[in-house]
Amino acid sequence: MNTFDMGMNRRNFMKTAAMAAGAIGLSGLGVGAMRAGAAEPEPESPIYLALNMSKVANNEESFQLMHKVGPRVCITTATHPGFVGFQANIQTGILPLAGRFGGGKVHMEKELNPLRNYQYTMWKRWQDHDEFHQQQFKRVFELCGGCLSMVIEGPWEPVYRVVKAKMPPVRSMGQITDLGKDMQEKKPFIRFVTPQRCVAIAEHTVRPGSEKAFEEGAIATMEALSDSTGFLGYMLLKQMGVCALGSFMMDPKSMGQSLETLGANPPDDPKPLFKTPEANPSPPEYLIHSEWDAAELAQLGFAKVLVNTGIRKIHDDGVMAHLIRGPYIMFFQPMMEEPGWRAKLS
Ligand code: FE
């Protein structure tokens, strides 16, 4: 298969997969998001992101399958109240850090197998996402059930609140004059964010008690990187739980019933195995989502935390000093997006 074909297939794949991400779940309808081991509720967030993670077989059959199912899952998800957008991403590589992760490369589209399929859905409240998985369970079960044969790991669907974000709108060349309007309005961060951009997702596990210091350090680091060539924006995300039904974690009876069908006969009375905030992890988990003109430019930008003296100090003191695990940076291509959520973060 030539590169063009492969590109098209990936695009189609995402269309299909697009919302499988959001796909299977429901859960706790509690009021605030309480940390499992702590008494303090998580602060309110302008929007919540459910990130449906899976690893799928990297072959032609997977892409065909997702092409068939994805659009239907997207449409189903988008009809639910509280839905404000989505971004469907397929992995393209990782960031090797000098010698660490040296077996990886920025572009591994053909070599990576399985391939990460990371699908965000964005919601006004995290409860809206839970309700979606509960109320649309039968439809989503049928649609996603048809795709399970390509899944090697997952689905696992953590839910995040937004700690800090700078996410400009996605634009095509036809909208280039909008940049002039932004400048007239003296917006503080103006970028031409293209549909072909690269998404970098960086995992960080933080020492309990160091959350505030880490958040300040991570924000300072990303602000310092904002001047890098190709930098298009970022979000600092803190995990506040996991959606049980989105992760395919039902009560044991329903779990058994779900394996007795090809999708036409959903479990009689599926109940989520846990409430979303009950799965708030300790030690805390953060993701830094950033967007770049190209993966090569992201690689150059991230290298500043090692080769730029000033930024290295900000990153060492503010981020590295507070970690239990990370950073590990993966690159993705956004294959499909409803970008309305971005306006809610500005
Ligand atoms: Fe979901």
Coordinates of C-alpha atoms and ligand atoms in Angstrom, one line a residue:
M1 CA 0.0 0.0 0.0
N2 CA 1.4 3.4 -0.8
T3 CA 1.6 6.3 1.6
F4 CA -1.4 8.0 0.2
D5 CA -3.6 5.0 0.6
M6 CA -2.3 4.5 4.1
G7 CA -3.1 8.1 4.9
M8 CA -6.6 7.9 3.6
N9 CA -7.2 4.7 5.5
R10 CA -6.1 6.3 8.7
R11 CA -8.5 9.1 8.1
N12 CA -11.3 6.8 7.5
F13 CA -10.4 4.8 10.4
M14 CA -10.7 7.7 12.7
K15 CA -14.0 8.7 11.3
T16 CA -15.2 5.3 12.3
A17 CA -13.4 5.1 15.5
A18 CA -14.1 8.7 16.2
M19 CA -16.5 8.0 18.8
A20 CA -16.1 4.6 19.7
A21 CA -14.0 6.4 22.1
G22 CA -16.9 7.8 23.9
A23 CA -18.6 4.6 23.4
I24 CA -19.6 2.2 26.1
G25 CA -20.4 3.5 29.5
L26 CA -22.3 5.1 32.3
S27 CA -21.7 5.6 35.8
G28 CA -21.8 7.4 39.0
L29 CA -24.2 10.2 39.3
G30 CA -22.8 11.6 42.5
V31 CA -22.5 15.3 43.0
G32 CA -18.9 16.5 43.2
A33 CA -15.9 14.4 42.1
M34 CA -14.5 13.2 45.4
R35 CA -11.0 11.7 45.4
A36 CA -11.0 8.1 46.5
G37 CA -8.7 8.5 49.4
A38 CA -9.2 12.2 50.1
A39 CA -12.0 14.4 51.3
E40 CA -11.5 17.3 49.0
P41 CA -13.6 17.6 45.9
E42 CA -11.9 18.3 42.6
P43 CA -12.4 22.0 41.5
E44 CA -15.0 22.7 38.8
S45 CA -13.8 22.6 35.2
P46 CA -15.0 24.6 32.2
I47 CA -15.4 21.3 30.4
Y48 CA -14.6 17.7 31.1
L49 CA -12.7 15.3 28.7
A50 CA -13.3 11.6 28.5
L51 CA -10.4 9.9 26.9
N52 CA -11.2 6.5 25.5
M53 CA -7.9 4.6 25.2
S54 CA -7.3 1.4 23.4
K55 CA -4.6 -0.4 21.4
V56 CA -5.8 -1.9 18.2
A57 CA -4.2 -4.2 15.6
N58 CA -2.5 -2.1 12.9
N59 CA -3.8 -3.8 9.8
E60 CA -6.1 -3.1 6.9
E61 CA -9.0 -5.0 8.4
S62 CA -9.0 -2.8 11.5
F63 CA -9.2 0.3 9.4
Q64 CA -12.1 -1.1 7.3
L65 CA -14.0 -2.1 10.4
M66 CA -13.6 1.3 12.1
H67 CA -14.7 3.0 8.9
K68 CA -17.9 1.0 9.0
V69 CA -18.7 1.6 12.6
G70 CA -17.1 5.0 13.6
P71 CA -19.5 7.5 12.0
R72 CA -22.5 5.8 13.7
V73 CA -20.8 6.0 17.1
C74 CA -20.0 9.7 16.4
I75 CA -23.6 10.5 15.5
T76 CA -24.9 8.7 18.6
T77 CA -22.6 10.4 20.9
A78 CA -23.2 13.9 19.5
T79 CA -26.9 13.7 20.1
H80 CA -26.5 13.5 23.9
P81 CA -27.1 16.7 26.0
G82 CA -23.9 18.1 27.4
F83 CA -21.7 16.9 24.4
V84 CA -19.5 19.8 23.3
G85 CA -17.1 18.1 20.9
F86 CA -14.6 15.4 20.2
Q87 CA -11.1 14.7 18.8
A88 CA -10.3 11.3 17.5
N89 CA -6.5 10.5 17.4
I90 CA -4.4 7.7 16.0
Q91 CA -0.9 7.2 17.2
T92 CA 1.9 8.0 14.7
G93 CA 5.0 7.6 16.9
I94 CA 6.7 8.5 20.2
L95 CA 9.3 11.0 21.3
P96 CA 12.7 9.4 21.9
L97 CA 14.6 11.4 24.6
A98 CA 18.2 11.3 23.7
G99 CA 19.0 7.7 24.5
R100 CA 15.9 6.9 26.5
F101 CA 13.1 5.2 24.5
G102 CA 15.8 5.1 21.8
G103 CA 14.0 2.2 20.0
G104 CA 11.2 4.6 19.2
K105 CA 10.8 7.2 16.5
V106 CA 8.7 10.2 15.7
H107 CA 7.2 8.4 12.7
M108 CA 6.2 4.8 13.3
E109 CA 2.9 4.7 11.4
K110 CA 3.6 1.4 9.8
E111 CA 5.8 -0.2 12.4
L112 CA 3.7 0.3 15.5
N113 CA 1.5 -2.7 16.2
P114 CA -0.6 -2.4 18.2
L115 CA -1.4 1.2 17.6
R116 CA -2.9 3.5 20.2
N117 CA -6.4 4.8 19.4
Y118 CA -7.0 7.8 21.8
Q119 CA -10.4 9.3 21.4
Y120 CA -11.5 12.3 23.3
T121 CA -15.1 13.4 23.9
M122 CA -15.7 16.7 25.6
W123 CA -18.7 17.4 27.9
K124 CA -20.1 20.3 29.9
R125 CA -20.2 18.0 33.0
W126 CA -18.6 14.6 33.5
Q127 CA -22.0 13.4 34.6
D128 CA -23.3 14.1 31.0
H129 CA -20.8 11.5 29.7
D130 CA -21.8 8.9 32.3
E131 CA -25.5 9.5 31.4
F132 CA -24.7 9.1 27.7
H133 CA -23.1 5.7 28.3
Q134 CA -26.1 4.6 30.4
Q135 CA -28.9 5.9 28.2
Q136 CA -27.3 4.9 24.8
F137 CA -26.0 1.6 26.1
K138 CA -27.8 -0.6 23.7
R139 CA -26.8 1.3 20.6
V140 CA -23.2 1.7 21.7
F141 CA -22.9 -1.9 22.7
E142 CA -23.9 -3.1 19.3
L143 CA -21.6 -0.6 17.5
C144 CA -18.6 -1.1 19.7
G145 CA -19.2 -4.8 20.1
G146 CA -18.6 -5.0 16.3
C147 CA -15.1 -3.6 16.8
L148 CA -13.8 -5.6 19.7
S149 CA -12.1 -8.1 17.4
M150 CA -9.5 -5.5 16.5
V151 CA -8.8 -4.4 20.1
I152 CA -5.7 -5.7 21.7
E153 CA -5.9 -3.6 24.9
G154 CA -8.6 -1.5 26.4
P155 CA -11.0 0.2 26.2
W156 CA -10.0 2.2 29.3
E157 CA -11.7 5.6 29.7
P158 CA -10.3 8.0 32.2
V159 CA -12.1 11.4 32.7
Y160 CA -10.1 14.6 33.1
R161 CA -10.7 18.1 34.2
V162 CA -8.9 21.0 32.6
V163 CA -6.4 22.7 34.9
K164 CA -5.1 25.2 32.3
A165 CA -5.6 25.6 28.5
K166 CA -4.6 27.6 25.5
M167 CA -6.3 26.0 22.6
P168 CA -6.9 28.3 19.6
P169 CA -9.5 27.5 17.0
V170 CA -8.8 25.1 14.1
R171 CA -8.7 27.0 10.8
S172 CA -8.2 26.3 7.1
M173 CA -6.4 28.7 4.7
G174 CA -9.8 30.1 3.7
Q175 CA -10.1 31.5 7.2
I176 CA -6.8 33.2 7.2
T177 CA -8.4 36.6 7.6
D178 CA -9.7 35.5 11.0
L179 CA -6.2 36.0 12.2
G180 CA -6.5 39.7 11.5
K181 CA -9.6 39.8 13.7
D182 CA -7.9 38.1 16.5
M183 CA -5.0 40.6 16.3
Q184 CA -7.5 43.5 16.3
E185 CA -9.1 42.1 19.4
K186 CA -5.5 41.8 20.9
K187 CA -6.0 38.1 21.8
P188 CA -3.0 37.0 23.9
F189 CA -2.3 33.8 22.0
I190 CA -2.9 33.6 18.2
R191 CA -2.1 30.6 16.1
F192 CA -3.1 29.2 12.8
V193 CA -4.1 25.7 13.9
T194 CA -4.4 23.4 10.9
P195 CA -6.4 20.1 10.5
Q196 CA -3.1 18.4 9.6
R197 CA -1.4 19.2 12.9
C198 CA 0.3 16.8 15.3
V199 CA -1.0 16.1 18.8
A200 CA 1.5 15.2 21.6
I201 CA 0.2 13.6 24.7
A202 CA 2.6 13.5 27.7
E203 CA 2.0 11.3 30.7
H204 CA 3.0 12.4 34.2
T205 CA 2.4 10.6 37.5
V206 CA 2.9 13.0 40.4
R207 CA 4.0 12.5 44.0
P208 CA 0.9 12.9 46.3
G209 CA 1.1 16.3 48.0
S210 CA 3.1 17.9 45.1
E211 CA 0.1 18.5 42.8
K212 CA 0.1 22.3 43.2
A213 CA 3.8 22.6 42.7
F214 CA 3.7 20.3 39.6
E215 CA 0.8 22.2 38.1
E216 CA 2.6 25.5 38.5
G217 CA 5.8 24.0 37.0
A218 CA 4.0 22.3 34.1
I219 CA 2.2 25.5 33.2
A220 CA 5.4 27.5 33.5
T221 CA 7.1 25.0 31.2
M222 CA 4.4 25.0 28.6
E223 CA 4.3 28.8 28.6
A224 CA 8.0 28.9 28.1
L225 CA 7.6 26.5 25.2
S226 CA 4.9 28.6 23.7
D227 CA 7.4 30.6 21.6
S228 CA 8.8 27.4 20.0
T229 CA 8.5 27.1 16.2
G230 CA 5.4 25.1 15.4
F231 CA 3.7 25.3 18.8
L232 CA 0.0 25.6 18.5
G233 CA -1.4 25.3 22.1
Y234 CA -1.7 23.1 25.1
M235 CA -4.0 21.8 27.9
L236 CA -2.9 20.6 31.3
L237 CA -5.4 17.8 32.3
K238 CA -5.8 16.1 35.7
Q239 CA -7.5 12.8 35.9
M240 CA -10.6 12.8 38.2
G241 CA -11.9 9.3 37.6
V242 CA -12.6 6.6 35.1
C243 CA -15.9 5.9 33.4
A244 CA -16.9 2.2 34.1
L245 CA -19.2 1.6 31.1
G246 CA -16.8 3.4 28.8
S247 CA -14.2 1.0 30.0
F248 CA -16.5 -2.0 29.5
M249 CA -16.5 -2.7 33.2
M250 CA -20.0 -3.9 34.0
D251 CA -21.4 -6.0 36.8
P252 CA -20.2 -9.7 36.5
K253 CA -23.6 -11.0 35.2
S254 CA -23.8 -8.4 32.5
M255 CA -20.1 -9.0 31.6
G256 CA -20.9 -12.7 31.0
Q257 CA -24.0 -11.9 29.0
S258 CA -22.0 -9.5 26.8
L259 CA -19.8 -12.4 25.8
E260 CA -22.7 -14.5 24.7
T261 CA -23.6 -12.3 21.7
L262 CA -22.1 -10.6 18.6
G263 CA -23.8 -7.4 19.7
A264 CA -27.5 -7.9 18.9
N265 CA -28.4 -8.9 22.4
P266 CA -27.1 -6.5 25.0
P267 CA -27.0 -7.4 28.7
D268 CA -30.5 -7.3 30.4
D269 CA -29.6 -4.8 33.1
P270 CA -26.0 -3.5 32.8
K271 CA -24.7 -1.7 35.8
P272 CA -21.4 0.2 36.0
L273 CA -19.0 -1.6 38.2
F274 CA -17.9 1.6 40.0
K275 CA -18.6 5.3 40.0
T276 CA -16.4 7.6 38.0
P277 CA -14.9 9.5 40.9
E278 CA -14.1 6.3 42.7
A279 CA -11.4 5.6 40.2
N280 CA -9.6 8.9 40.8
P281 CA -6.1 7.6 40.9
S282 CA -3.5 8.0 43.6
P283 CA -0.8 8.9 42.9
P284 CA -2.4 11.6 40.7
E285 CA -2.2 11.3 36.9
Y286 CA -1.8 14.2 34.6
L287 CA -1.7 14.5 30.8
I288 CA -0.2 17.4 29.0
H289 CA -1.9 17.7 25.6
S290 CA -0.1 19.9 23.1
E291 CA -0.5 20.6 19.4
W292 CA 2.2 21.4 16.9
D293 CA 2.5 22.1 13.2
A294 CA 4.4 18.8 12.7
A295 CA 5.9 16.0 14.9
E296 CA 9.4 17.1 13.8
L297 CA 8.8 20.6 15.2
A298 CA 7.3 19.1 18.4
Q299 CA 10.5 17.1 18.8
L300 CA 12.6 20.3 18.4
G301 CA 10.3 22.2 20.9
F302 CA 10.4 19.5 23.6
A303 CA 14.2 19.3 23.3
K304 CA 14.3 22.8 24.9
V305 CA 13.7 21.2 28.3
L306 CA 17.2 19.7 27.9
V307 CA 19.2 22.1 25.7
N308 CA 17.8 25.5 26.7
T309 CA 19.3 26.5 30.0
G310 CA 16.4 28.7 31.2
I311 CA 13.7 26.3 30.2
R312 CA 15.6 23.3 31.5
K313 CA 15.7 24.9 35.0
I314 CA 11.9 25.6 34.8
H315 CA 11.2 22.0 33.8
D316 CA 13.7 20.4 36.2
D317 CA 12.5 22.4 39.3
G318 CA 8.8 22.6 38.4
V319 CA 8.1 19.2 36.7
M320 CA 10.9 16.6 37.1
A321 CA 11.3 17.2 40.8
H322 CA 7.7 16.2 41.5
L323 CA 7.4 13.1 39.4
I324 CA 6.8 9.4 40.2
R325 CA 6.6 8.4 36.5
G326 CA 7.2 10.3 33.3
P327 CA 7.3 12.2 31.2
Y328 CA 6.5 9.9 28.3
I329 CA 5.4 11.6 25.1
M330 CA 3.4 10.0 22.3
F331 CA 2.5 11.6 19.0
F332 CA -0.9 11.3 17.3
Q333 CA -2.6 12.5 14.2
P334 CA -6.1 14.0 14.8
M335 CA -8.2 12.2 12.2
M336 CA -11.5 13.9 12.9
E337 CA -12.7 16.6 15.3
E338 CA -15.7 18.7 16.3
P339 CA -13.8 21.6 17.6
G340 CA -16.6 23.6 19.3
W341 CA -15.1 22.7 22.7
R342 CA -12.1 25.0 22.1
A343 CA -14.1 28.1 22.4
K344 CA -15.2 27.1 25.9
L345 CA -11.6 27.1 27.0
S346 CA -10.6 30.6 25.9
Ligands
FE1 FE -17.1 7.5 26.5

